[in-house]
XYZ file of C-alpha atoms in Angstrom:
614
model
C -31.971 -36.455 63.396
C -29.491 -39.491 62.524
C -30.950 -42.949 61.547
C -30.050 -44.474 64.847
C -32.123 -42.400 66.594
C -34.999 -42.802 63.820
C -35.136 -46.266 64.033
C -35.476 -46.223 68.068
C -38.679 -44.045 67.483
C -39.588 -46.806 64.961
C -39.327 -49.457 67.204
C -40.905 -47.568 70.170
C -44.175 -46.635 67.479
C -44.866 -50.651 68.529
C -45.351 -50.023 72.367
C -47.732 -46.548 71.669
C -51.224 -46.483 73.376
C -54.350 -46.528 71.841
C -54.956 -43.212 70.138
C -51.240 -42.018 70.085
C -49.682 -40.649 66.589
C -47.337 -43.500 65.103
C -44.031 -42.973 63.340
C -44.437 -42.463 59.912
C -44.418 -45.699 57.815
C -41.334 -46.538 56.047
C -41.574 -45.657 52.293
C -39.261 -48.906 51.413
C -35.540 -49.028 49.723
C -33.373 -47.176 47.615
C -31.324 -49.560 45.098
C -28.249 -47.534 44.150
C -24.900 -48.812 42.495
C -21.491 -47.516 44.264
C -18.057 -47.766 42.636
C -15.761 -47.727 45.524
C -13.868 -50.326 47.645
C -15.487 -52.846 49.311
C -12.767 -53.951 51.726
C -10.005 -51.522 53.092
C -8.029 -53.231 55.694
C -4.987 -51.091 57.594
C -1.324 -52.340 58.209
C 1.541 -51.424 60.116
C 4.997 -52.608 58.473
C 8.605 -50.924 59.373
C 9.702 -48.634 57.404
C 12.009 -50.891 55.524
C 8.054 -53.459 54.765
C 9.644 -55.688 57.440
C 7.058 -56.943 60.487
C 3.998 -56.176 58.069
C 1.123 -57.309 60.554
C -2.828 -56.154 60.261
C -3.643 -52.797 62.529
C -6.731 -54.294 63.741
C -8.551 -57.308 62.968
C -11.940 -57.567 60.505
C -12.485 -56.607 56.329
C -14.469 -53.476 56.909
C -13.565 -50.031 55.422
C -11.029 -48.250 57.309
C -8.692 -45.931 55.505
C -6.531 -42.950 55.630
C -4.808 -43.287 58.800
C -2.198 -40.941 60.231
C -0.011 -41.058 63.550
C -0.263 -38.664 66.558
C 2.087 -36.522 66.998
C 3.383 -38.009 70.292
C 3.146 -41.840 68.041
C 0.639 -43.408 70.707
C -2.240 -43.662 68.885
C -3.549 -43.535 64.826
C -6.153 -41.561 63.407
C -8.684 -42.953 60.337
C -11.199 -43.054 58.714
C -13.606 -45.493 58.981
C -17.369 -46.917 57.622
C -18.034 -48.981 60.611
C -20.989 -47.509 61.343
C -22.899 -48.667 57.831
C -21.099 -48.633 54.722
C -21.084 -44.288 52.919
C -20.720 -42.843 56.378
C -17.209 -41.684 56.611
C -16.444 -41.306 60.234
C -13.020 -40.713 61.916
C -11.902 -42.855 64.869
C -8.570 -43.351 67.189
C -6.781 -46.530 68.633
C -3.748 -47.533 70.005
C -1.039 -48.276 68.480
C -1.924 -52.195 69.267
C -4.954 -52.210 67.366
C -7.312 -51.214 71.028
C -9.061 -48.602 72.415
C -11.233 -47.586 69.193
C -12.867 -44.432 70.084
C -15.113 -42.069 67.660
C -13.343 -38.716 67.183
C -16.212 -37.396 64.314
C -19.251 -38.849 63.585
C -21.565 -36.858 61.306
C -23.978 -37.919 58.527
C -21.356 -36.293 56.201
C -18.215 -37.073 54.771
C -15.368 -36.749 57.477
C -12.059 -37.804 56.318
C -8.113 -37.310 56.666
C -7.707 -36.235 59.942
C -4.424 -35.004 61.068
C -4.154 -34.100 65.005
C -2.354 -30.698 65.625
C 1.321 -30.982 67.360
C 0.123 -30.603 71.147
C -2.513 -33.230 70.521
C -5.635 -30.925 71.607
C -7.022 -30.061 67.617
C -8.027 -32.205 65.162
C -8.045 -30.783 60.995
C -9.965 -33.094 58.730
C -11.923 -32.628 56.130
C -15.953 -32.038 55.922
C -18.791 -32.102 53.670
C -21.195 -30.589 56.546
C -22.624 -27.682 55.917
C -23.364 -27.535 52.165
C -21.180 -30.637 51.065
C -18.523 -29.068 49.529
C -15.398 -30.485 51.395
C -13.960 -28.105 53.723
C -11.007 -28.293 56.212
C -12.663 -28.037 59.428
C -10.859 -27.836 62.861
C -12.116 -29.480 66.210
C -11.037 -28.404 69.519
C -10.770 -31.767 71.287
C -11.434 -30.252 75.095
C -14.337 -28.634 74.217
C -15.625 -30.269 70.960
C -16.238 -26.512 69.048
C -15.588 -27.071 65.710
C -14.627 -23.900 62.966
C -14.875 -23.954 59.270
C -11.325 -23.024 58.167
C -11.516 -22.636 54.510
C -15.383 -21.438 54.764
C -14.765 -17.518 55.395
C -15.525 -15.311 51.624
C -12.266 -14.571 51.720
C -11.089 -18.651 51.327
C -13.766 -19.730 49.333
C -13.843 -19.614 45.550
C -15.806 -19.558 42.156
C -18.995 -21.903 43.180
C -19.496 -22.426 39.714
C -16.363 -24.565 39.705
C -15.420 -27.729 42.144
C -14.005 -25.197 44.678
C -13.652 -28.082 47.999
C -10.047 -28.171 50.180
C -8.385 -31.310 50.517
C -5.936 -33.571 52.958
C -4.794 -30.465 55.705
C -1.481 -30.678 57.475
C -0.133 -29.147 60.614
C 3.371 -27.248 60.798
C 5.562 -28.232 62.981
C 4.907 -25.400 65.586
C 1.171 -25.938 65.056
C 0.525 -22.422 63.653
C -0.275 -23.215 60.544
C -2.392 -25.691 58.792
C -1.119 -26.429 54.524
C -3.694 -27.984 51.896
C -4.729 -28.380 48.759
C -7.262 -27.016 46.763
C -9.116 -26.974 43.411
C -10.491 -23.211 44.144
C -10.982 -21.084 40.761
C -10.631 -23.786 38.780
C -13.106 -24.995 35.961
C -14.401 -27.708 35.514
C -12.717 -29.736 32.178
C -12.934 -32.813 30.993
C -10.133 -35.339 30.324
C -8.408 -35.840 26.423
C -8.486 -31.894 26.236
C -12.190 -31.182 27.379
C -13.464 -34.097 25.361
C -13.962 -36.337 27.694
C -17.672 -36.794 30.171
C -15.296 -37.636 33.135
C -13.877 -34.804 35.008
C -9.973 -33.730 35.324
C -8.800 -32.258 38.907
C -6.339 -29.344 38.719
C -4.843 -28.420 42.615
C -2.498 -26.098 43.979
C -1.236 -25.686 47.638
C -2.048 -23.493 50.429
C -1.176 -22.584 53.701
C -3.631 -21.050 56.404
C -3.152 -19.473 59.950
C -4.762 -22.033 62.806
C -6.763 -18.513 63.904
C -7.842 -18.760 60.085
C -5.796 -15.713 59.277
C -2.685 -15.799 56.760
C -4.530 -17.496 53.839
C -2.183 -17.841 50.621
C -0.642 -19.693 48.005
C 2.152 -21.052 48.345
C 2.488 -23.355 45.258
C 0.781 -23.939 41.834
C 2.103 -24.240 38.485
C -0.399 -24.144 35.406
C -1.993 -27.340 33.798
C -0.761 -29.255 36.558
C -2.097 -30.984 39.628
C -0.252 -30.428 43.248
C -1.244 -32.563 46.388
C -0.747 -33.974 49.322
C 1.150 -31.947 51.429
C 3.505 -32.139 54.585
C 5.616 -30.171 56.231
C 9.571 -30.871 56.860
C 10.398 -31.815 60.388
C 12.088 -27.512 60.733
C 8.656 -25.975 58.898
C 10.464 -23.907 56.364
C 9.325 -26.428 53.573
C 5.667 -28.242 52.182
C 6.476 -31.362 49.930
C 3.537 -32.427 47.617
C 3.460 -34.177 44.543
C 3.149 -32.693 40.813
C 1.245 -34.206 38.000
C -0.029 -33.008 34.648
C -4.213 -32.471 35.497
C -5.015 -34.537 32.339
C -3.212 -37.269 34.286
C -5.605 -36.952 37.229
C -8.032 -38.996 35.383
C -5.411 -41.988 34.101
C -4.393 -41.758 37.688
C -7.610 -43.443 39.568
C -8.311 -45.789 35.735
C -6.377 -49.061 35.767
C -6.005 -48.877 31.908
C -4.167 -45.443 32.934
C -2.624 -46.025 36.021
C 0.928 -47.386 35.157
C 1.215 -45.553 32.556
C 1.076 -41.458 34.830
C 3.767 -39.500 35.267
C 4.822 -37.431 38.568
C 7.442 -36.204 40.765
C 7.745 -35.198 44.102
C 8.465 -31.385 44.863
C 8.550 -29.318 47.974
C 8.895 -25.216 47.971
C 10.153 -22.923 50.551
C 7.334 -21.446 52.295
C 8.797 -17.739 52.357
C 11.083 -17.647 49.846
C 8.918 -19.947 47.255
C 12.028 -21.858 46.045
C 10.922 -24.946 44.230
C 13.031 -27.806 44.385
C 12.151 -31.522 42.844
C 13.353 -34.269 44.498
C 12.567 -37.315 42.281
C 12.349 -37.854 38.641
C 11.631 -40.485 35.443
C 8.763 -42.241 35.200
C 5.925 -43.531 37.873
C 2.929 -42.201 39.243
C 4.316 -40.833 43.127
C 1.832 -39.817 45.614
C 1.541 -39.374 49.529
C 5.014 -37.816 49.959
C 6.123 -37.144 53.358
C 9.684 -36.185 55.011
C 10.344 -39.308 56.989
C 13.395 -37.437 58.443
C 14.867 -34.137 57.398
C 17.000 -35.845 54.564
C 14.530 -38.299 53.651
C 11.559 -37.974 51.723
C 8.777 -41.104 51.653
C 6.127 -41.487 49.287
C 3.762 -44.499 47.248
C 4.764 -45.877 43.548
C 1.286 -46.219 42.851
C 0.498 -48.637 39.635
C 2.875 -50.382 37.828
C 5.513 -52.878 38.220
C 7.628 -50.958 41.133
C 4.123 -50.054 43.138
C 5.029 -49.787 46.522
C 7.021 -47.784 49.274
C 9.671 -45.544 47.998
C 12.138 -43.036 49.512
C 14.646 -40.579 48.071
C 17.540 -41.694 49.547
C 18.327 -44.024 52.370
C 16.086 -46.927 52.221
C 15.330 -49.523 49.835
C 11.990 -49.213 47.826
C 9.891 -51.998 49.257
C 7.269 -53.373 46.308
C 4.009 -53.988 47.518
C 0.056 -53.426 46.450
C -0.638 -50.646 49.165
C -2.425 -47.415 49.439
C -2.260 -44.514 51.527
C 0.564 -44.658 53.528
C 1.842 -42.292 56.445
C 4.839 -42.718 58.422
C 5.142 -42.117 62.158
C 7.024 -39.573 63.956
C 10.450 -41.014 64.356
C 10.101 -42.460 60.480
C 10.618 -45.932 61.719
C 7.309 -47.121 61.051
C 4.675 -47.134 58.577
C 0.483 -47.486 58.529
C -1.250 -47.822 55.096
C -4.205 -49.714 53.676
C -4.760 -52.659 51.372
C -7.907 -52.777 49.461
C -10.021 -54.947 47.546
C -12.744 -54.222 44.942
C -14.909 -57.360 44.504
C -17.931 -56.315 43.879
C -20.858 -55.765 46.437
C -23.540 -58.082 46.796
C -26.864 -57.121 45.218
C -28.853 -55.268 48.139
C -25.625 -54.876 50.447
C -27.189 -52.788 53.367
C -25.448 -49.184 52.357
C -25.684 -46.156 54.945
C -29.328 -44.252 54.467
C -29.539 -40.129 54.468
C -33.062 -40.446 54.177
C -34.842 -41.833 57.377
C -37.643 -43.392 55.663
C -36.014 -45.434 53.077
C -33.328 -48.317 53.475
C -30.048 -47.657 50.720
C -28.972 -50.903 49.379
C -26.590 -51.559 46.863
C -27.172 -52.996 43.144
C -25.681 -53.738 40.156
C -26.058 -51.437 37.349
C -29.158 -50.250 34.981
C -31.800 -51.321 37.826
C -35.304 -51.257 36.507
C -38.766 -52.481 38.247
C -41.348 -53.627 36.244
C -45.012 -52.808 37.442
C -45.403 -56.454 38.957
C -42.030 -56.042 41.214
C -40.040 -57.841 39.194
C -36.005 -56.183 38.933
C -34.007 -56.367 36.042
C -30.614 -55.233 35.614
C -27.316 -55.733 34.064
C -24.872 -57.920 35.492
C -21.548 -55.571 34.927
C -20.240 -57.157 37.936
C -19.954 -60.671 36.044
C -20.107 -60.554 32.387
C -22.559 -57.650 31.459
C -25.404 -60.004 30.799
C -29.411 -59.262 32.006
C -30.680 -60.861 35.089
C -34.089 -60.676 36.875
C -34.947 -61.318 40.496
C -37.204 -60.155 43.161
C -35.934 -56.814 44.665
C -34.594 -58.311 47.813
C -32.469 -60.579 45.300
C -33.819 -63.492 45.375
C -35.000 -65.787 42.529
C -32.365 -64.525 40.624
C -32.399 -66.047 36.766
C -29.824 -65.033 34.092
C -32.057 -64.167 31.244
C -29.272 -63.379 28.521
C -25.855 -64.450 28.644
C -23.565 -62.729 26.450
C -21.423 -65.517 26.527
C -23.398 -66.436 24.154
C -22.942 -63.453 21.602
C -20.249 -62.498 19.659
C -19.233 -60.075 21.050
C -14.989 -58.800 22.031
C -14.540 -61.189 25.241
C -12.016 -58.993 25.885
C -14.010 -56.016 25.797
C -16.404 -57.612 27.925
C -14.090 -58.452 30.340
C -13.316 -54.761 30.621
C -16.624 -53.952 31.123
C -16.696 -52.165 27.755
C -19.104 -54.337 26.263
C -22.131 -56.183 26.772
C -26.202 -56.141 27.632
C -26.741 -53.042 28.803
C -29.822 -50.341 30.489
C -32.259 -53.426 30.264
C -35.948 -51.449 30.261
C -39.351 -53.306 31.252
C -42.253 -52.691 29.018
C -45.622 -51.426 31.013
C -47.221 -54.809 30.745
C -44.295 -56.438 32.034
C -43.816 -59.068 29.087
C -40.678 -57.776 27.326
C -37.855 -56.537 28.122
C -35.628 -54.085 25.602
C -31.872 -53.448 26.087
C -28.957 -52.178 23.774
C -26.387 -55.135 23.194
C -22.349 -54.186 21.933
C -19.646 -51.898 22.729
C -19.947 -48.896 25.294
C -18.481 -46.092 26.997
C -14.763 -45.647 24.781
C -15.148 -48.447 22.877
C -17.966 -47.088 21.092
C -15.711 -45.115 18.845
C -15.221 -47.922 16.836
C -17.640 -50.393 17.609
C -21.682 -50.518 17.116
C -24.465 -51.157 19.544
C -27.931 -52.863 18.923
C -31.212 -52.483 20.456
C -32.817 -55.816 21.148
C -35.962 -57.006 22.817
C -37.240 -60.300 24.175
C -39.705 -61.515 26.154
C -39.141 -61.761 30.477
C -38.249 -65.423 30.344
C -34.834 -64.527 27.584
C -37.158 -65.782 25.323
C -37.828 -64.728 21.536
C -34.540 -61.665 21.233
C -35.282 -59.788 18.607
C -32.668 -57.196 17.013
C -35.013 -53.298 16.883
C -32.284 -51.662 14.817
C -29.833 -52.888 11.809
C -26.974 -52.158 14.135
C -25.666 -49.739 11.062
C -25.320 -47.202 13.797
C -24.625 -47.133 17.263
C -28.014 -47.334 18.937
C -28.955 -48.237 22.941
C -30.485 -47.170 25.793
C -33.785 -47.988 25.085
C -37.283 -46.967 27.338
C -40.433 -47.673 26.545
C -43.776 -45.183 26.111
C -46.339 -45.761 28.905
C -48.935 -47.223 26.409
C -45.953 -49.815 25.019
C -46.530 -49.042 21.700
C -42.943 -46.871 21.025
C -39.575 -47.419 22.022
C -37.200 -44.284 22.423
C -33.308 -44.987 22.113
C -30.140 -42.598 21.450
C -27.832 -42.915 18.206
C -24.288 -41.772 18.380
C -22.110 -41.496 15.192
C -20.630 -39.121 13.065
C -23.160 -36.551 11.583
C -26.102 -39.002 13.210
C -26.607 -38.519 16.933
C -29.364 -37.551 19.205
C -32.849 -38.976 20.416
C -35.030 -41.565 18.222
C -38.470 -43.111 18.453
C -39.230 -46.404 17.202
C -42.683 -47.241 16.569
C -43.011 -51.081 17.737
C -45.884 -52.070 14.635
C -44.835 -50.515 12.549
C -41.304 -50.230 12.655
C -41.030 -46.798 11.622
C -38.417 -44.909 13.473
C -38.702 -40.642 13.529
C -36.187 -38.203 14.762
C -36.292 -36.644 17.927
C -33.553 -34.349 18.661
C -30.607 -34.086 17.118
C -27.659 -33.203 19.721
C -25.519 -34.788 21.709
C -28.111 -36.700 24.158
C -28.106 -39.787 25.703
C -29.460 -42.121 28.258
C -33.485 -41.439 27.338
C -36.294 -42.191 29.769
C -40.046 -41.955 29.156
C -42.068 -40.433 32.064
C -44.499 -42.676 33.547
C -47.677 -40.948 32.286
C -45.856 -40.613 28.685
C -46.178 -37.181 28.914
C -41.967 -36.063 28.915
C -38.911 -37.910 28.202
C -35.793 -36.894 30.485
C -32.200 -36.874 28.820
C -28.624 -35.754 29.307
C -27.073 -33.792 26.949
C -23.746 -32.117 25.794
C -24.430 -28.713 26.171
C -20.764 -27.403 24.942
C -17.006 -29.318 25.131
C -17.249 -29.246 29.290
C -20.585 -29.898 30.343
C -23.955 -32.514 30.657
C -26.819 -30.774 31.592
C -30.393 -32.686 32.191
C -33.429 -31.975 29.741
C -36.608 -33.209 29.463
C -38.735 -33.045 25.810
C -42.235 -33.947 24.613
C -42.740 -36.869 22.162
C -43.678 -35.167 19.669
C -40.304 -33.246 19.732
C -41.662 -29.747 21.329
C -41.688 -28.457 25.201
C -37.608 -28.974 25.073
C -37.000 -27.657 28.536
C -33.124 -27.463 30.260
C -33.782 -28.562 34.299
C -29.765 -28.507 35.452
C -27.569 -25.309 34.766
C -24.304 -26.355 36.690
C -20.830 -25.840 35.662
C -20.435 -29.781 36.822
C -21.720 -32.779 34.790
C -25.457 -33.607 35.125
C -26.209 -37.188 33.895
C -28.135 -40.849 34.403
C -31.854 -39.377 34.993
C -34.282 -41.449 35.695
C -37.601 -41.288 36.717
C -39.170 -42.503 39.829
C -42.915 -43.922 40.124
C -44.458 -40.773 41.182
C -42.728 -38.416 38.644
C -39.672 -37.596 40.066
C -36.527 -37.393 38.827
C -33.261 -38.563 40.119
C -29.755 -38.203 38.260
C -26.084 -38.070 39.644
C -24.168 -34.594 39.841
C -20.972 -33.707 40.553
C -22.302 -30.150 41.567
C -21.041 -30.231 45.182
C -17.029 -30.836 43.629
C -15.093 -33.405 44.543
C -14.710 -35.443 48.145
C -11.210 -35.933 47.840
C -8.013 -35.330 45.432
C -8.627 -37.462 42.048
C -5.233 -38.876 41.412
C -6.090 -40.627 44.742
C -8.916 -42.969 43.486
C -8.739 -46.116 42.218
C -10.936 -47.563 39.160
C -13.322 -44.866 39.424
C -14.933 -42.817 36.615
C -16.117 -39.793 38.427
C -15.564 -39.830 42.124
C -17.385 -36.439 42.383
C -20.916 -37.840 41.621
C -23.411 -38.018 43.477
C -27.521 -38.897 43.397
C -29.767 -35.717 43.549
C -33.749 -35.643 43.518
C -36.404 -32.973 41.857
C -39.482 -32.665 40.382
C -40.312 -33.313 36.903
C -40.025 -29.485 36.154
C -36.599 -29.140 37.838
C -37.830 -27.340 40.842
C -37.136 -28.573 44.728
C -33.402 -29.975 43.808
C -31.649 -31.966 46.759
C -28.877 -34.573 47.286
C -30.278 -38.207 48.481
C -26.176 -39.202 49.177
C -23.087 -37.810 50.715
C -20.413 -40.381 50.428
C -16.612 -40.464 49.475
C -17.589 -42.507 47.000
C -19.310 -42.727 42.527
C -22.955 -42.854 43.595
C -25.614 -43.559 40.601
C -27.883 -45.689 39.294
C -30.835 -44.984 41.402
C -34.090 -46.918 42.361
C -36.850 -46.691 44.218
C -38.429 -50.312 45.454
C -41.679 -49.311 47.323
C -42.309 -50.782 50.714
């Protein structure tokens, strides 16, 4: 049942007679943070950037358009039905006529409409959320699985999803990309949390028969592909896979290398049609001698073509060019940050999904702290709708890199309440890659800023601290050479004992005291989630997948909720912009691991999860 629907059986609960069975009450909102864009707006431009005017009016997400065949009408993607659900809709070329094409509590993305206008290929997370190409006859709405048959599918212990499909000229065929029997493997050689994409190229029968590769090349990423206007060719682009991840960081961005290529379809001849430096995506033959495609980053981002027509520079993303090449759709985006409890899309019918900044915690009185990453990585409190809001440390005030904290890289962060409410503890200095060479402190002070305390010498990098349901200890992670793992500190002490000694991070103390949950590196590719008694025994491994497992927390009633990227990714990585891992999503279980399922299904990094009580 979708939440429309729910929320008409909600409101009719009101008008039930005497002795009737209400609707069940609502069990209140999920706070979750979302790193995506928060306003996608489409344009149409000539080819050449001339006559650039907006597609249709309004700063809501709509993205990843594409022409019909016949040019009379454009295909995207849209959120206009609650921000997550990724729908696909049609217009005319004037901006009117919106009409749904897909609408699905999934993921539904790049659609491409098949020559004679009657099938639509898009991809699909229905189904088990893996992305799938799935086909739609338009006359009679059946819809098929493409890539779903045993024979498609790959390893499941790897991301294994099909990306951006593309019709042949003839309609026959249908050519995509794919990360199928392919690890996972993180970026810097394995080293890093955040996951690399590797892709090659395929081409399947409409009838889903004819599966096969038709282009791959080892360590390197293909994507994107089109057809040339005779069907004898697919042009994609070609990166390195390690530069899949500087490809959607701006640190990385301008720095990526790739080229454009396009193969022969029988005969497999390769030929490369650009070269030097720049990060080229979205290629697409905008006539049989001309080849379009997006600078993305850097000083010449823009349109670009391999011959022909000047480059036009301009901040742009995903463009597609009409039949006849003479005119171009694409999307400009902005990421401002959401406003605390932005109304997000719900998959669960009972609670309302609502965005928040990060590290959201909810003391027993209903107060919510977090940190303010979208500002300056200071600590705020407010009431969980977000009023009352009150800055409570400003790390303005510290000494910390300003740089760094512009960057997000340093800062207040994981504030945790303790159970009486009156303090609040938090790690203050440099994160995420900055923590190579910088040190991190956990501090305390009271709910007012008041009386901030250092809890370690800041010798070592310490942070992410949680407090024991009695108040008495404080558990935090260290990180450093020869020195990392789990520690308690003993708050009258100030005694501090081991806990573990691996690779773990992000600790959280169970409600009842009775576990603590924790990520850790399990070997050079992958995060799994464990939980441990305080007294160091009971170690017990709840997550076994192949994909990263991270950012558990626990809920009020003994839960657990963490993000995953177990379900692969939604879309090709070198797409994404300022994104970490695009693949992630928020799962649910109980405290022993049992009863696992996903809570979101969006295109976008979902994490950071809390649940406010009704």
């Amino acid at each position: 049942m979708n939440r429309r629907n729910v929320l008409k059986i909600l409101g009719a609960a009101l008008l039930l007679p005497a002795g009737a069975v209400a609707a069940p009450r609502r069990k209140g909102v999920m706070l979750m943070n979302r790193i995506g864009p928060s306003v996608s707006q489409l344009y149409l431009a000539n080819a050449d950037g001339r006559d650039e005017r907006p597609f249709m009016p309004g700063n809501g997400l709509d993205y990843h358009a594409s022409f019909a065949p016949d040019g009379q009408s454009i295909l995207f993607t849209s959120e206009r039905n609650r921000l997550g659900q990724a729908d696909i809709f049609r217009a005319r070329l004037d901006g009117t006529g919106i009409s749904p094409l897909v609408s699905h509590p999934s993921v539904d993305d790049a659609a491409a409409l098949s020559p004679d206008g009657t099938r639509l290929a898009f991809v699909s997370t229905r189904d088990g959320y893996r992305a799938n190409i799935w086909v739609m006859d338009l006359r009679t709405g059946r819809l098929r699985n493409l890539t779903g048959s045993a024979r498609v599918q790959g390893d499941k212990a790897g991301p294994d999803c099909f990306f951006r499909p593309a019709w042949s000229p003839d309609g026959r065929w249908l050519a995509f990309s794919s990360d199928r029997n392919t690890p996972w493997r993180g970026h810097d050689n394995g080293r890093g949390w955040e996951h690399t994409q590797a892709l090659s190229i395929y081409i399947i029968g409409a009838d889903g028969q004819g599966f096969r590769r038709i282009a791959t090349r080892p360590d390197y990423c293909l994507g994107s592909p089109k057809w040339s206007p005779d069907g004898r060719r697919v042009v994609f682009y070609e990166m390195l896979t390690e530069s899949t991840w500087g490809a959607r960081r701006p640190e990385g961005v301008a720095s990526v290398v790739s080229q454009i290529v396009s193969v022969d379809i029988t005969s497999g001849e390769r030929v490369q049609h650009t070269s030097g430096p720049g990060l080229k995506v979205f290629p697409q033959f905008v006539t049989a001698e001309i080849i379009g495609y997006h600078r993305k980053g850097g000083p010449d981002e823009g349109l670009a073509y391999t011959t022909g027509i000047a480059s036009v520079r301009r901040t742009l993303r995903s463009p597609a060019w009409s039949p006849d090449g003479r005119t171009v759709i694409y999307e400009k985006v902005s990421f401002r940050p959401f406003a605390q409890n932005q109304p997000l899309y719900s998959w669960d019918p009972q609670r309302d999904y609502r965005h928040t900044d990060v590290f959201p915690g909810l003391s027993r009185d209903g107060r919510l702290v977090l940190t303010e990453k979208a500002f300056n990585s200071s600590i705020a409190t407010m009431n969980p709708d977000g009023s009352d809001r009150k800055r409570i440390f400003d790390v303005s005030s510290t000494n910390l890199n300003p740089a760094q904290v512009d960057h997000g890289m340093a800062g207040a962060f994981a504030p945790a309440w303790s159970p009486d409410g009156q303090w609040i503890a938090f790690g203050l200095g440099q994160w995420f890659q900055a923590r190579r060479t910088g040190k991190a402190t956990v501090m305390r002070m009271r709910r007012d800023g008041s009386a901030v305390e250092a809890l370690t010498d800041g010798t070592i990098h310490s942070g992410f601290p949680s407090y024991s349901a009695d108040g008495q200890q404080v558990v935090y992670r260290v990180w450093g050479e020869n020195n990392m793992g789990l520690r308690i500190l003993d708050l009258q002490t100030r005694q501090t004992r081991v806990l573990t000694t691996a690779y773990d991070n992000l600790p959280g103390w169970s409600p009842d005291g009775g576990r603590i949950v924790f990520t850790r590196r399990v070997d050079d590719e992958n995060y799994d989630i464990f939980t441990i008694r305080p007294d160091g025994t009971g170690l017990k491994r709840l997550t076994t997948s192949g994909a990263n497992d991270g950012h558990a927390v626990w809920t009020a009633d003994g839960h657990i909720m963490w993000s995953s990227g177990i379900y692969g990714f939604r879309d090709e990585a070198a797409l994404y912009d300022n994104t970490f891992q695009p693949y992630g999503q928020i799962f649910i279980m109980n405290a022993d691991g049992s009863h696992k399922r996903i809570l979101t299904d969006s295109l976008w990094e979902d994490s950071m999860p809390l649940y406010v009580p009704a």
